[in-house]
Amino acid sequence: MSTSSGSSSKPPADIGKTTARRFPLVHQLIHFADLRNFYREMREALISANRRAGAQQGLVTKAKNKIAQLQAEMTRLEQERDDLLSYRQRVEEEANQISAVLPRLKDRLLQVQQIEQALENLADIKEAVDQQERANGGPTSQSIQDLKLAVERLLERADAVEFFEESIEDAEADADSPTDRPDRGDG
């Protein structure tokens, strides 16, 4: 106990004995050390702030690049949409032209099929006439009449077919004057 009371019984240090006037160099060194610590902390804070600012600048640069990419993509998509719209418009125009010609084309196809049927009929009759000629030495008058009738039917079918170019011109004329279309009975 005497040791604890002995340390507490020491007289307090006299501040006047350690003043800056008495030890100016020591006080300046202490002050310099404090400044050095303060500047080191300031440098570390500045480095940390620069890192944060650099990271933020990197984020800003990434965001700007992403925005530029998205804008380029959007521009490309808008161009593609415009191309598709113009393509759609062209297709609709072509579909309208085709739809105007399609009924006539259907009629022409039917006429062509009738011509093919007439040709097959003519070929069958010609084959029969040839067989009669080989077998009997000549065709019968009925066979000749059948052959003439088949040729006449084929020619009638061929005359009934309109040329495709004429039907396109007719369709264009119908499209130019829609009031004439209901008056026409041949379609």
mmCIF file of C-alpha atoms in Angstrom:
data_model
loop_
_atom_site.group_PDB
_atom_site.id
_atom_site.type_symbol
_atom_site.label_atom_id
_atom_site.label_comp_id
_atom_site.label_asym_id
_atom_site.label_seq_id
_atom_site.Cartn_x
_atom_site.Cartn_y
_atom_site.Cartn_z
ATOM 1 C CA MET A 1 0.000 0.000 0.000
ATOM 2 C CA SER A 2 2.783 2.265 0.687
ATOM 3 C CA THR A 3 3.772 1.960 -2.930
ATOM 4 C CA SER A 4 0.399 3.085 -4.141
ATOM 5 C CA SER A 5 0.309 5.912 -1.664
ATOM 6 C CA GLY A 6 3.861 6.728 -2.561
ATOM 7 C CA SER A 7 3.007 7.183 -6.228
ATOM 8 C CA SER A 8 0.004 9.223 -5.397
ATOM 9 C CA SER A 9 1.985 11.274 -2.979
ATOM 10 C CA LYS A 10 4.269 12.505 -5.727
ATOM 11 C CA PRO A 11 3.817 16.078 -6.375
ATOM 12 C CA PRO A 12 2.149 16.813 -9.692
ATOM 13 C CA ALA A 13 4.464 17.715 -12.533
ATOM 14 C CA ASP A 14 5.142 21.310 -12.862
ATOM 15 C CA ILE A 15 3.906 22.411 -16.262
ATOM 16 C CA GLY A 16 6.162 25.364 -16.203
ATOM 17 C CA LYS A 17 9.169 23.078 -16.296
ATOM 18 C CA THR A 18 8.132 21.556 -19.691
ATOM 19 C CA THR A 19 6.813 24.620 -21.471
ATOM 20 C CA ALA A 20 7.569 25.504 -25.048
ATOM 21 C CA ARG A 21 9.817 28.264 -23.911
ATOM 22 C CA ARG A 22 11.989 25.906 -22.017
ATOM 23 C CA PHE A 23 12.039 23.120 -24.698
ATOM 24 C CA PRO A 24 11.131 24.825 -27.974
ATOM 25 C CA LEU A 25 12.734 22.188 -30.175
ATOM 26 C CA VAL A 26 10.861 19.318 -28.507
ATOM 27 C CA HIS A 27 7.585 21.143 -28.858
ATOM 28 C CA GLN A 28 8.278 21.862 -32.514
ATOM 29 C CA LEU A 29 9.151 18.181 -33.082
ATOM 30 C CA ILE A 30 5.922 17.123 -31.390
ATOM 31 C CA HIS A 31 4.023 19.631 -33.447
ATOM 32 C CA PHE A 32 5.797 18.376 -36.601
ATOM 33 C CA ALA A 33 4.946 14.759 -35.741
ATOM 34 C CA ASP A 34 1.329 15.739 -35.252
ATOM 35 C CA LEU A 35 1.359 17.517 -38.615
ATOM 36 C CA ARG A 36 2.955 14.490 -40.234
ATOM 37 C CA ASN A 37 0.266 12.205 -38.827
ATOM 38 C CA PHE A 38 -2.407 14.664 -39.877
ATOM 39 C CA TYR A 39 -1.039 14.883 -43.466
ATOM 40 C CA ARG A 40 -0.660 11.090 -43.681
ATOM 41 C CA GLU A 41 -4.311 10.751 -42.679
ATOM 42 C CA MET A 42 -5.197 13.423 -45.209
ATOM 43 C CA ARG A 43 -3.237 11.604 -47.949
ATOM 44 C CA GLU A 44 -4.970 8.324 -47.106
ATOM 45 C CA ALA A 45 -8.345 10.079 -47.154
ATOM 46 C CA LEU A 46 -7.470 11.687 -50.503
ATOM 47 C CA ILE A 47 -6.374 8.334 -51.961
ATOM 48 C CA SER A 48 -9.564 6.734 -50.717
ATOM 49 C CA ALA A 49 -11.631 9.605 -52.131
ATOM 50 C CA ASN A 50 -9.819 9.327 -55.471
ATOM 51 C CA ARG A 51 -10.497 5.581 -55.529
ATOM 52 C CA ARG A 52 -14.160 6.187 -54.865
ATOM 53 C CA ALA A 53 -14.242 8.948 -57.474
ATOM 54 C CA GLY A 54 -12.444 6.680 -59.959
ATOM 55 C CA ALA A 55 -14.880 3.882 -59.264
ATOM 56 C CA GLN A 56 -17.773 6.290 -59.677
ATOM 57 C CA GLN A 57 -16.221 7.625 -62.881
ATOM 58 C CA GLY A 58 -15.850 4.050 -64.095
ATOM 59 C CA LEU A 59 -19.510 3.431 -63.326
ATOM 60 C CA VAL A 60 -20.426 6.623 -65.172
ATOM 61 C CA THR A 61 -18.331 5.562 -68.167
ATOM 62 C CA LYS A 62 -19.902 2.092 -68.154
ATOM 63 C CA ALA A 63 -23.364 3.640 -67.930
ATOM 64 C CA LYS A 64 -22.598 6.024 -70.811
ATOM 65 C CA ASN A 65 -21.299 3.141 -72.927
ATOM 66 C CA LYS A 66 -24.360 1.046 -72.089
ATOM 67 C CA ILE A 67 -26.655 3.958 -72.992
ATOM 68 C CA ALA A 68 -24.797 4.443 -76.290
ATOM 69 C CA GLN A 69 -25.133 0.709 -77.068
ATOM 70 C CA LEU A 70 -28.832 0.760 -76.229
ATOM 71 C CA GLN A 71 -29.384 3.833 -78.382
ATOM 72 C CA ALA A 72 -27.540 2.186 -81.279
ATOM 73 C CA GLU A 73 -29.627 -0.962 -80.798
ATOM 74 C CA MET A 74 -32.790 1.126 -80.662
ATOM 75 C CA THR A 75 -31.808 2.951 -83.846
ATOM 76 C CA ARG A 76 -31.102 -0.390 -85.540
ATOM 77 C CA LEU A 77 -34.451 -1.776 -84.377
ATOM 78 C CA GLU A 78 -36.278 1.342 -85.586
ATOM 79 C CA GLN A 79 -34.590 0.986 -88.979
ATOM 80 C CA GLU A 80 -35.527 -2.695 -89.077
ATOM 81 C CA ARG A 81 -39.109 -1.818 -88.127
ATOM 82 C CA ASP A 82 -39.247 0.813 -90.884
ATOM 83 C CA ASP A 83 -37.860 -1.730 -93.360
ATOM 84 C CA LEU A 84 -40.441 -4.282 -92.265
ATOM 85 C CA LEU A 85 -43.244 -1.734 -92.568
ATOM 86 C CA SER A 86 -42.163 -0.768 -96.071
ATOM 87 C CA TYR A 87 -41.825 -4.463 -96.954
ATOM 88 C CA ARG A 88 -45.290 -5.094 -95.537
ATOM 89 C CA GLN A 89 -46.691 -2.225 -97.605
ATOM 90 C CA ARG A 90 -45.063 -3.608 -100.760
ATOM 91 C CA VAL A 91 -46.400 -7.074 -99.991
ATOM 92 C CA GLU A 92 -49.902 -5.689 -99.432
ATOM 93 C CA GLU A 93 -49.740 -3.828 -102.740
ATOM 94 C CA GLU A 94 -48.542 -6.970 -104.509
ATOM 95 C CA ALA A 95 -51.246 -9.017 -102.762
ATOM 96 C CA ASN A 96 -53.857 -6.529 -103.969
ATOM 97 C CA GLN A 97 -52.514 -6.830 -107.503
ATOM 98 C CA ILE A 98 -52.472 -10.613 -107.275
ATOM 99 C CA SER A 99 -55.941 -10.748 -105.764
ATOM 100 C CA ALA A 100 -57.219 -8.679 -108.693
ATOM 101 C CA VAL A 101 -55.651 -11.114 -111.169
ATOM 102 C CA LEU A 102 -56.301 -14.334 -109.212
ATOM 103 C CA PRO A 103 -59.955 -14.891 -110.262
ATOM 104 C CA ARG A 104 -58.983 -14.437 -113.877
ATOM 105 C CA LEU A 105 -56.011 -16.727 -113.396
ATOM 106 C CA LYS A 106 -58.318 -19.323 -111.880
ATOM 107 C CA ASP A 107 -60.555 -19.064 -114.936
ATOM 108 C CA ARG A 108 -57.516 -19.407 -117.219
ATOM 109 C CA LEU A 109 -56.356 -22.447 -115.307
ATOM 110 C CA LEU A 110 -59.772 -24.049 -115.751
ATOM 111 C CA GLN A 111 -59.642 -23.247 -119.471
ATOM 112 C CA VAL A 112 -56.156 -24.732 -119.752
ATOM 113 C CA GLN A 113 -57.366 -27.882 -117.984
ATOM 114 C CA GLN A 114 -60.252 -28.078 -120.476
ATOM 115 C CA ILE A 115 -57.755 -27.742 -123.334
ATOM 116 C CA GLU A 116 -55.663 -30.536 -121.830
ATOM 117 C CA GLN A 117 -58.776 -32.701 -121.573
ATOM 118 C CA ALA A 118 -59.668 -31.888 -125.198
ATOM 119 C CA LEU A 119 -56.097 -32.790 -126.240
ATOM 120 C CA GLU A 120 -56.318 -36.112 -124.401
ATOM 121 C CA ASN A 121 -59.696 -36.776 -126.051
ATOM 122 C CA LEU A 122 -58.217 -35.894 -129.456
ATOM 123 C CA ALA A 123 -55.243 -38.164 -128.815
ATOM 124 C CA ASP A 124 -57.565 -41.049 -127.875
ATOM 125 C CA ILE A 125 -59.691 -40.539 -131.008
ATOM 126 C CA LYS A 126 -56.563 -40.265 -133.181
ATOM 127 C CA GLU A 127 -55.267 -43.516 -131.672
ATOM 128 C CA ALA A 128 -58.618 -45.192 -132.429
ATOM 129 C CA VAL A 129 -58.554 -43.866 -136.022
ATOM 130 C CA ASP A 130 -54.981 -45.137 -136.458
ATOM 131 C CA GLN A 131 -55.982 -48.575 -135.173
ATOM 132 C CA GLN A 132 -58.942 -48.681 -137.577
ATOM 133 C CA GLU A 133 -56.658 -47.700 -140.424
ATOM 134 C CA ARG A 134 -54.253 -50.507 -139.602
ATOM 135 C CA ALA A 135 -56.993 -53.038 -139.035
ATOM 136 C CA ASN A 136 -59.407 -52.116 -141.840
ATOM 137 C CA GLY A 137 -57.115 -50.348 -144.276
ATOM 138 C CA GLY A 138 -58.740 -46.976 -143.561
ATOM 139 C CA PRO A 139 -60.825 -45.104 -141.030
ATOM 140 C CA THR A 140 -64.587 -45.212 -141.001
ATOM 141 C CA SER A 141 -66.629 -42.124 -141.780
ATOM 142 C CA GLN A 142 -67.843 -42.043 -138.173
ATOM 143 C CA SER A 143 -64.212 -42.071 -136.962
ATOM 144 C CA ILE A 144 -63.388 -39.171 -139.266
ATOM 145 C CA GLN A 145 -66.435 -37.255 -137.952
ATOM 146 C CA ASP A 146 -65.342 -37.952 -134.351
ATOM 147 C CA LEU A 147 -61.834 -36.748 -135.192
ATOM 148 C CA LYS A 148 -63.169 -33.538 -136.793
ATOM 149 C CA LEU A 149 -65.462 -32.943 -133.828
ATOM 150 C CA ALA A 150 -62.553 -33.437 -131.372
ATOM 151 C CA VAL A 151 -60.388 -30.972 -133.347
ATOM 152 C CA GLU A 152 -63.209 -28.424 -133.389
ATOM 153 C CA ARG A 153 -63.701 -28.761 -129.604
ATOM 154 C CA LEU A 154 -59.966 -28.304 -129.061
ATOM 155 C CA LEU A 155 -59.937 -25.179 -131.230
ATOM 156 C CA GLU A 156 -63.011 -23.783 -129.451
ATOM 157 C CA ARG A 157 -61.336 -24.327 -126.094
ATOM 158 C CA ALA A 158 -58.141 -22.675 -127.356
ATOM 159 C CA ASP A 159 -60.075 -19.683 -128.704
ATOM 160 C CA ALA A 160 -61.857 -19.282 -125.362
ATOM 161 C CA VAL A 161 -58.567 -18.744 -123.519
ATOM 162 C CA GLU A 162 -57.520 -15.109 -123.110
ATOM 163 C CA PHE A 163 -53.888 -14.287 -122.932
ATOM 164 C CA PHE A 164 -52.562 -13.583 -119.462
ATOM 165 C CA GLU A 165 -51.165 -10.163 -120.446
ATOM 166 C CA GLU A 166 -54.594 -9.084 -121.618
ATOM 167 C CA SER A 167 -56.115 -10.139 -118.304
ATOM 168 C CA ILE A 168 -53.515 -8.086 -116.404
ATOM 169 C CA GLU A 169 -54.330 -5.049 -118.537
ATOM 170 C CA ASP A 170 -58.034 -5.677 -117.890
ATOM 171 C CA ALA A 171 -57.386 -5.961 -114.143
ATOM 172 C CA GLU A 172 -55.434 -2.698 -114.158
ATOM 173 C CA ALA A 173 -58.233 -1.024 -116.070
ATOM 174 C CA ASP A 174 -60.715 -2.380 -113.511
ATOM 175 C CA ALA A 175 -58.566 -1.105 -110.673
ATOM 176 C CA ASP A 176 -58.352 2.347 -112.258
ATOM 177 C CA SER A 177 -62.100 2.629 -112.694
ATOM 178 C CA PRO A 178 -63.848 0.835 -109.810
ATOM 179 C CA THR A 179 -67.261 2.046 -111.018
ATOM 180 C CA ASP A 180 -66.911 -0.132 -114.131
ATOM 181 C CA ARG A 181 -66.289 -3.302 -112.100
ATOM 182 C CA PRO A 182 -69.899 -4.004 -110.970
ATOM 183 C CA ASP A 183 -71.144 -3.505 -114.540
ATOM 184 C CA ARG A 184 -68.859 -6.225 -115.866
ATOM 185 C CA GLY A 185 -70.431 -9.652 -115.876
ATOM 186 C CA ASP A 186 -67.409 -11.740 -116.899
ATOM 187 C CA GLY A 187 -65.513 -11.070 -113.649
#
